[in-house]
Coordinates of C-alpha atoms in Angstrom, one line a residue:
M1 CA 0.1 0.0 0.0
T2 CA 1.3 3.5 -0.8
R3 CA 2.5 5.4 2.2
T4 CA 1.6 9.1 2.7
A5 CA 3.6 11.6 4.5
L6 CA 2.5 15.1 5.3
F7 CA 5.2 17.8 5.9
A8 CA 4.7 21.3 7.3
A9 CA 7.4 24.0 7.0
F10 CA 6.8 27.7 7.6
E11 CA 10.2 29.4 6.8
P12 CA 12.5 29.1 3.9
S13 CA 15.1 27.1 6.0
G14 CA 12.5 24.7 6.9
D15 CA 11.5 24.3 3.2
A16 CA 15.2 23.6 2.4
H17 CA 15.6 21.0 5.2
A18 CA 12.4 19.3 4.2
A19 CA 13.3 19.4 0.4
A20 CA 16.5 17.5 1.2
M21 CA 14.7 14.9 3.3
T22 CA 11.9 14.7 0.7
A23 CA 14.4 14.1 -2.3
A24 CA 16.0 11.3 -0.1
L25 CA 12.7 9.7 0.5
R26 CA 11.6 9.7 -3.1
R27 CA 14.9 7.9 -4.0
R28 CA 14.2 5.3 -1.5
D29 CA 10.4 4.9 -2.1
P30 CA 9.3 6.3 -5.5
E31 CA 5.7 5.4 -4.7
M32 CA 5.5 7.3 -1.5
R33 CA 3.0 10.4 -1.6
I34 CA 4.5 13.4 0.0
V35 CA 2.2 16.3 0.6
A36 CA 3.4 19.6 2.0
L37 CA 2.7 22.9 3.3
G38 CA 5.9 24.3 2.2
G39 CA 7.6 26.2 -0.4
P40 CA 9.3 26.0 -3.9
R41 CA 12.1 23.7 -2.8
M42 CA 9.9 21.1 -1.4
Q43 CA 7.6 21.2 -4.6
A44 CA 10.7 21.0 -6.7
S45 CA 11.9 17.9 -4.7
G46 CA 8.8 16.0 -5.6
A47 CA 6.3 17.0 -2.8
E48 CA 2.7 17.8 -3.6
L49 CA 2.1 21.3 -2.4
L50 CA -1.1 21.6 -0.4
E51 CA -0.4 25.3 0.4
S52 CA 2.5 27.8 -0.1
T53 CA 3.6 28.7 3.5
T54 CA 7.1 30.1 3.1
D55 CA 6.9 32.9 0.6
R56 CA 8.2 36.3 1.7
A57 CA 4.7 37.9 1.7
V58 CA 3.6 35.4 4.3
M59 CA 6.7 36.0 6.4
L60 CA 6.2 39.7 6.5
A61 CA 2.5 39.7 7.3
G62 CA 1.5 41.3 10.6
A63 CA 0.9 39.3 13.8
L64 CA -3.0 39.7 13.5
A65 CA -2.9 38.7 9.8
Q66 CA -0.7 35.8 10.6
A67 CA -3.0 34.4 13.4
R68 CA -6.1 34.8 10.9
R69 CA -4.2 33.0 8.0
H70 CA -3.1 30.1 10.4
R71 CA -6.6 29.6 11.7
A72 CA -7.9 29.3 8.1
R73 CA -5.1 27.0 7.4
L74 CA -5.8 24.8 10.3
R75 CA -9.4 24.5 9.1
R76 CA -8.3 23.6 5.6
V77 CA -5.9 20.9 7.0
R78 CA -8.6 19.6 9.2
D79 CA -10.9 19.2 6.3
W80 CA -8.0 17.5 4.3
L81 CA -7.1 15.0 7.0
D82 CA -10.9 14.1 7.3
A83 CA -10.7 13.0 3.7
Q84 CA -7.2 11.6 3.5
R85 CA -5.2 8.9 5.6
I86 CA -1.6 9.7 6.4
D87 CA 1.1 7.4 7.8
V88 CA 3.3 10.2 9.2
F89 CA 3.3 13.9 9.8
V90 CA 6.6 15.6 9.9
P91 CA 6.5 19.3 11.4
V92 CA 9.6 21.1 10.4
D93 CA 10.9 23.6 13.0
S94 CA 8.6 26.4 13.7
P95 CA 7.1 24.9 16.8
A96 CA 4.8 27.8 17.5
A97 CA 2.9 27.2 14.1
N98 CA 3.3 23.4 14.2
W99 CA 1.9 22.6 17.7
A100 CA -1.8 23.2 16.5
M101 CA -1.2 20.9 13.5
C102 CA 0.2 18.2 15.7
K103 CA -2.8 18.3 17.9
Q104 CA -5.0 18.0 14.7
V105 CA -3.1 14.9 13.6
R106 CA -3.4 13.3 17.0
A107 CA -7.2 13.9 17.2
S108 CA -8.0 12.8 13.8
Q109 CA -5.4 10.2 12.8
R110 CA -4.2 8.2 15.8
Q111 CA -2.5 5.7 13.5
A112 CA -0.2 8.4 12.2
K113 CA 3.2 9.1 13.7
I114 CA 4.5 12.5 14.3
V115 CA 8.2 12.8 13.7
H116 CA 9.7 16.3 14.2
L117 CA 12.4 17.5 11.9
V118 CA 14.5 20.0 13.8
A119 CA 14.3 19.8 17.5
P120 CA 12.4 22.6 19.4
Q121 CA 15.2 24.2 21.5
L122 CA 13.7 23.4 24.7
W123 CA 17.0 22.7 26.2
A124 CA 17.7 26.5 25.9
W125 CA 14.3 28.0 26.9
A126 CA 10.9 26.9 28.2
P127 CA 11.9 23.3 29.2
W128 CA 8.6 23.1 30.9
R129 CA 7.1 22.3 27.4
I130 CA 8.8 19.1 27.3
G131 CA 5.4 17.4 28.4
K132 CA 3.7 18.9 25.4
L133 CA 6.3 17.7 23.1
R134 CA 6.2 14.3 24.7
R135 CA 2.5 14.1 24.0
L136 CA 2.8 15.5 20.4
T137 CA 5.7 13.5 19.0
D138 CA 6.7 9.9 18.4
H139 CA 10.3 10.9 17.6
V140 CA 12.5 14.0 17.1
L141 CA 15.2 14.1 14.3
C142 CA 17.9 16.4 15.7
L143 CA 20.4 18.5 13.7
L144 CA 22.7 19.0 16.7
P145 CA 24.8 16.1 18.3
F146 CA 24.1 17.1 22.0
E147 CA 20.2 17.2 21.6
P148 CA 19.2 13.4 21.6
D149 CA 20.8 13.0 25.0
W150 CA 18.8 15.8 26.4
F151 CA 15.5 14.6 24.8
N152 CA 16.1 11.0 25.6
A153 CA 16.7 11.7 29.1
R154 CA 13.4 13.2 29.3
G155 CA 11.3 10.5 27.8
V156 CA 11.3 11.9 24.1
P157 CA 12.9 9.4 21.6
A158 CA 15.3 11.3 19.5
T159 CA 18.1 10.8 17.0
F160 CA 20.8 12.8 15.6
V161 CA 20.7 13.0 11.8
G162 CA 23.3 15.4 10.9
H163 CA 23.0 19.0 9.7
P164 CA 22.2 20.1 6.1
L165 CA 25.2 22.6 6.3
F166 CA 27.6 19.4 6.5
D167 CA 25.9 17.3 3.8
P168 CA 27.8 17.6 0.6
T169 CA 25.0 16.4 -1.5
H170 CA 23.0 19.5 -0.7
T171 CA 25.7 22.0 0.0
T172 CA 27.0 24.4 -2.8
V173 CA 29.5 27.1 -2.6
P174 CA 28.7 30.2 -4.7
T175 CA 31.4 31.9 -6.6
P176 CA 32.4 35.2 -5.0
T177 CA 30.9 38.2 -6.7
D178 CA 33.9 40.4 -5.8
T179 CA 37.4 39.1 -5.5
D180 CA 39.1 42.5 -5.0
I181 CA 38.8 42.5 -1.3
A182 CA 41.3 44.2 1.1
R183 CA 43.3 42.1 3.5
P184 CA 43.0 41.4 6.3
C185 CA 39.3 40.6 5.6
L186 CA 36.5 40.6 8.2
A187 CA 33.3 38.7 7.2
L188 CA 30.3 40.2 8.6
L189 CA 27.2 38.0 9.0
P190 CA 24.3 40.2 10.4
G191 CA 21.6 37.4 10.3
S192 CA 18.8 36.5 7.7
R193 CA 15.9 38.1 9.7
L194 CA 15.2 41.8 9.2
G195 CA 14.6 42.2 13.0
E196 CA 18.1 40.6 13.7
I197 CA 19.8 43.1 11.4
K198 CA 18.0 46.1 12.8
A199 CA 19.2 45.0 16.4
N200 CA 22.7 44.0 15.4
W201 CA 24.0 45.6 12.4
P202 CA 24.7 49.1 14.1
T203 CA 26.9 47.5 16.7
M204 CA 28.6 45.4 13.9
A205 CA 29.2 48.5 11.7
A206 CA 30.6 50.4 14.7
V207 CA 32.9 47.5 15.5
F208 CA 34.3 47.7 12.0
T209 CA 34.8 51.3 12.0
H210 CA 36.7 51.1 15.3
L211 CA 39.0 48.3 14.0
R212 CA 39.9 50.5 10.9
Q213 CA 41.4 52.9 13.3
S214 CA 44.3 50.3 14.0
H215 CA 43.9 48.2 10.9
A216 CA 44.0 50.7 8.2
Q217 CA 43.9 48.0 5.3
L218 CA 41.1 46.0 7.0
G219 CA 38.3 45.1 4.5
G220 CA 34.9 43.9 5.6
V221 CA 32.3 41.8 3.5
V222 CA 28.7 41.5 4.4
A223 CA 27.4 38.1 3.8
A224 CA 23.8 38.9 2.5
A225 CA 21.7 35.8 2.2
S226 CA 19.1 37.8 0.2
D227 CA 18.4 41.1 -1.5
A228 CA 16.1 41.9 1.4
V229 CA 19.1 41.6 3.8
A230 CA 21.3 43.6 1.5
A231 CA 18.7 46.3 1.3
R232 CA 18.2 46.4 5.1
V233 CA 22.0 46.8 5.8
E234 CA 22.4 49.4 3.1
A235 CA 19.3 51.4 4.7
I236 CA 21.0 51.3 8.1
G237 CA 24.4 52.4 6.7
V238 CA 27.6 50.7 5.4
P239 CA 30.9 52.0 6.7
A240 CA 33.8 52.8 4.4
G241 CA 35.8 49.8 3.5
V242 CA 32.9 47.4 3.8
C243 CA 31.1 45.9 0.6
I244 CA 28.0 43.5 0.4
D245 CA 28.1 40.1 -1.2
R246 CA 24.9 38.8 -2.1
G247 CA 26.2 35.2 -2.5
G248 CA 25.8 34.7 1.2
A249 CA 28.1 33.1 3.8
D250 CA 29.5 30.4 1.7
A251 CA 30.7 33.1 -0.9
V252 CA 32.3 35.2 1.8
L253 CA 33.9 33.1 4.4
P254 CA 36.5 31.4 2.2
R255 CA 38.1 34.9 1.8
A256 CA 37.9 35.9 5.6
D257 CA 40.6 36.0 8.0
A258 CA 38.0 36.5 10.9
A259 CA 34.3 37.0 11.2
L260 CA 31.8 38.8 13.4
V261 CA 28.6 36.9 13.3
V262 CA 25.0 37.3 14.8
S263 CA 24.4 34.2 16.8
G264 CA 22.4 31.5 15.2
T265 CA 23.1 28.9 12.4
A266 CA 25.4 31.3 10.9
T267 CA 28.0 30.5 13.7
L268 CA 28.0 26.8 12.3
H269 CA 28.4 28.2 8.7
T270 CA 31.5 30.0 9.9
A271 CA 32.7 26.8 12.0
R272 CA 32.5 24.8 8.8
H273 CA 34.9 27.0 6.9
G274 CA 37.3 27.1 9.9
V275 CA 37.1 31.0 10.2
P276 CA 37.9 32.3 13.6
M277 CA 35.0 34.3 14.8
V278 CA 33.2 36.4 17.6
A279 CA 29.4 36.0 18.0
L280 CA 27.0 38.6 19.3
Y281 CA 23.2 39.0 19.6
N282 CA 21.8 42.2 20.8
V283 CA 18.6 42.4 23.0
N284 CA 16.6 44.9 24.7
R285 CA 18.0 45.4 28.1
L286 CA 14.7 45.9 29.9
S287 CA 12.8 43.0 28.0
W288 CA 15.9 40.7 28.9
H289 CA 15.9 41.5 32.5
L290 CA 12.0 41.4 33.0
V291 CA 11.4 38.3 30.9
G292 CA 14.3 36.9 28.8
R293 CA 16.6 35.8 31.6
W294 CA 13.8 33.9 33.3
L295 CA 12.9 32.0 30.2
M296 CA 16.5 30.9 29.4
T297 CA 18.0 27.8 31.1
T298 CA 21.4 28.0 29.7
G299 CA 24.3 30.3 30.1
T300 CA 25.8 29.3 26.7
F301 CA 23.9 30.3 23.6
T302 CA 26.1 29.9 20.5
L303 CA 25.9 26.5 18.8
P304 CA 29.8 26.0 18.5
N305 CA 30.1 26.6 22.3
L306 CA 27.0 24.2 23.1
I307 CA 28.6 21.5 21.0
A308 CA 32.0 21.9 22.6
E309 CA 30.8 21.9 26.1
H310 CA 28.6 18.8 25.5
A311 CA 31.8 17.1 24.4
G312 CA 33.6 18.2 27.6
Q313 CA 35.5 20.9 25.9
P314 CA 35.9 24.6 26.8
R315 CA 34.0 27.1 24.8
A316 CA 35.3 27.3 21.2
I317 CA 34.5 31.0 20.4
V318 CA 33.9 34.3 22.2
E319 CA 30.2 35.2 22.5
F320 CA 28.5 38.2 23.5
V321 CA 25.1 36.8 24.1
P322 CA 22.9 38.4 25.4
H323 CA 24.5 41.8 24.3
F324 CA 23.3 45.2 24.7
G325 CA 25.1 47.1 22.1
Q326 CA 28.5 47.9 23.8
V327 CA 31.1 48.2 21.0
Q328 CA 34.4 48.2 22.8
P329 CA 34.4 44.7 24.2
V330 CA 33.5 43.2 20.8
T331 CA 36.1 45.3 19.2
A332 CA 38.7 43.9 21.6
A333 CA 37.8 40.3 21.0
V334 CA 37.8 40.7 17.1
D335 CA 41.0 42.5 17.3
R336 CA 42.7 39.7 19.2
L337 CA 41.8 37.4 16.3
L338 CA 43.3 39.6 13.8
T339 CA 46.6 40.4 15.8
D340 CA 47.2 37.2 17.7
P341 CA 47.9 34.2 15.3
D342 CA 48.0 31.8 18.3
A343 CA 44.5 32.8 19.4
A344 CA 43.3 32.3 15.9
A345 CA 44.9 29.1 15.5
R346 CA 43.6 27.7 18.8
Q347 CA 40.1 28.7 17.7
R348 CA 40.4 27.0 14.3
A349 CA 41.4 23.8 16.1
A350 CA 38.4 24.1 18.4
L351 CA 36.2 24.6 15.5
A352 CA 37.5 21.6 13.7
A353 CA 36.5 19.5 16.9
V354 CA 33.1 21.1 17.0
C355 CA 32.6 20.1 13.2
A356 CA 33.9 16.5 13.6
P357 CA 30.5 14.9 14.8
F358 CA 28.9 16.0 11.6
A359 CA 31.5 14.5 9.3
A360 CA 30.1 11.0 9.2
V361 CA 26.4 11.8 9.1
R362 CA 24.7 12.9 5.8
F363 CA 21.6 14.8 6.8
A364 CA 19.3 13.9 3.8
D365 CA 20.0 10.1 3.9
A366 CA 20.1 9.8 7.7
S367 CA 16.7 11.7 8.2
A368 CA 15.1 9.8 5.3
D369 CA 16.3 6.3 6.5
R370 CA 15.3 7.0 10.2
L371 CA 11.9 8.0 9.2
L372 CA 11.4 5.0 7.1
E373 CA 12.7 2.8 10.0
L374 CA 10.1 4.4 12.3
L375 CA 7.4 3.7 9.8
T376 CA 8.1 -0.1 10.3
V377 CA 7.8 0.1 14.1
P378 CA 4.1 -0.5 15.5
M379 CA 2.6 2.3 17.3
G380 CA 3.4 2.2 20.9
A381 CA 6.3 0.0 20.5

């Protein structure tokens, strides 16, 4: 009998992750029906698109419009589930949008397994939601090597399936669009979300300007993942000596001597290229002290440091998270990477150790194989 999988992704990154897994599933089981709330990458990989959920217009809609849109979507999915039988539901990241869909699947199709692709980061914040996850999942496919231990210890079955960044089958390196860059070269990765750029780019730009006072030949390159990112950076202001490369991180990092990175997946991008880095993430001071610090359960925030500490190693990089916009300490940390070859070499070695767990695991193959294995296990077993 033909098996049916329903995927739900609500961001471009989720669309990309799901597309890689979908393509691998299609290679293993060409008869499998894959239906998705997703985007163009999933559609191109062979999924039947039930609704487009990752386009820019959707992402930029206001909170009220988003809520109304999602309620209408849930009604359509409920009606679709009433008429269709599925074997597995794969919510991809975006837990806020996917919790309600998990509840729908649990209520209407008890035979269907729920397999989360990308673990909700409960180990960092809101760990009290582990009970909710336990009720609304049969398995979690984790992208980070330390996550399965955390989830398994709390009664949530989980498997490490690697990370798309380290899967050579689905990783391409764009050709740099501007090779005439001053040296030393500082890569500037301001994030992909416009709110992140607004919060962090002014500090990053100021750090670069201060560094140029002691490194007159220093060049900077902004890794812009999209035209929207480039436009936001340009609107805020680009210091003298900085250019923007729309090829993204993989086009910029091979040319960099060091990097200043907004905390997030970009730190893994940077680690994969072995570029010494400093990470930061600006937050509102009042909001942090009133709310944020009470929600967070970790004192370490960047992915390279979390991976290093789980392996019993010291922090791999200097992180300023949470940060409140101070320029001087960030400038000093970056300056050390530019002026102290031993410090830069030590960080490169630490980053190599951080990347080692990903080397033997190909994300697309591992995630597809694990999902198909789970479908052979009876419910409740």
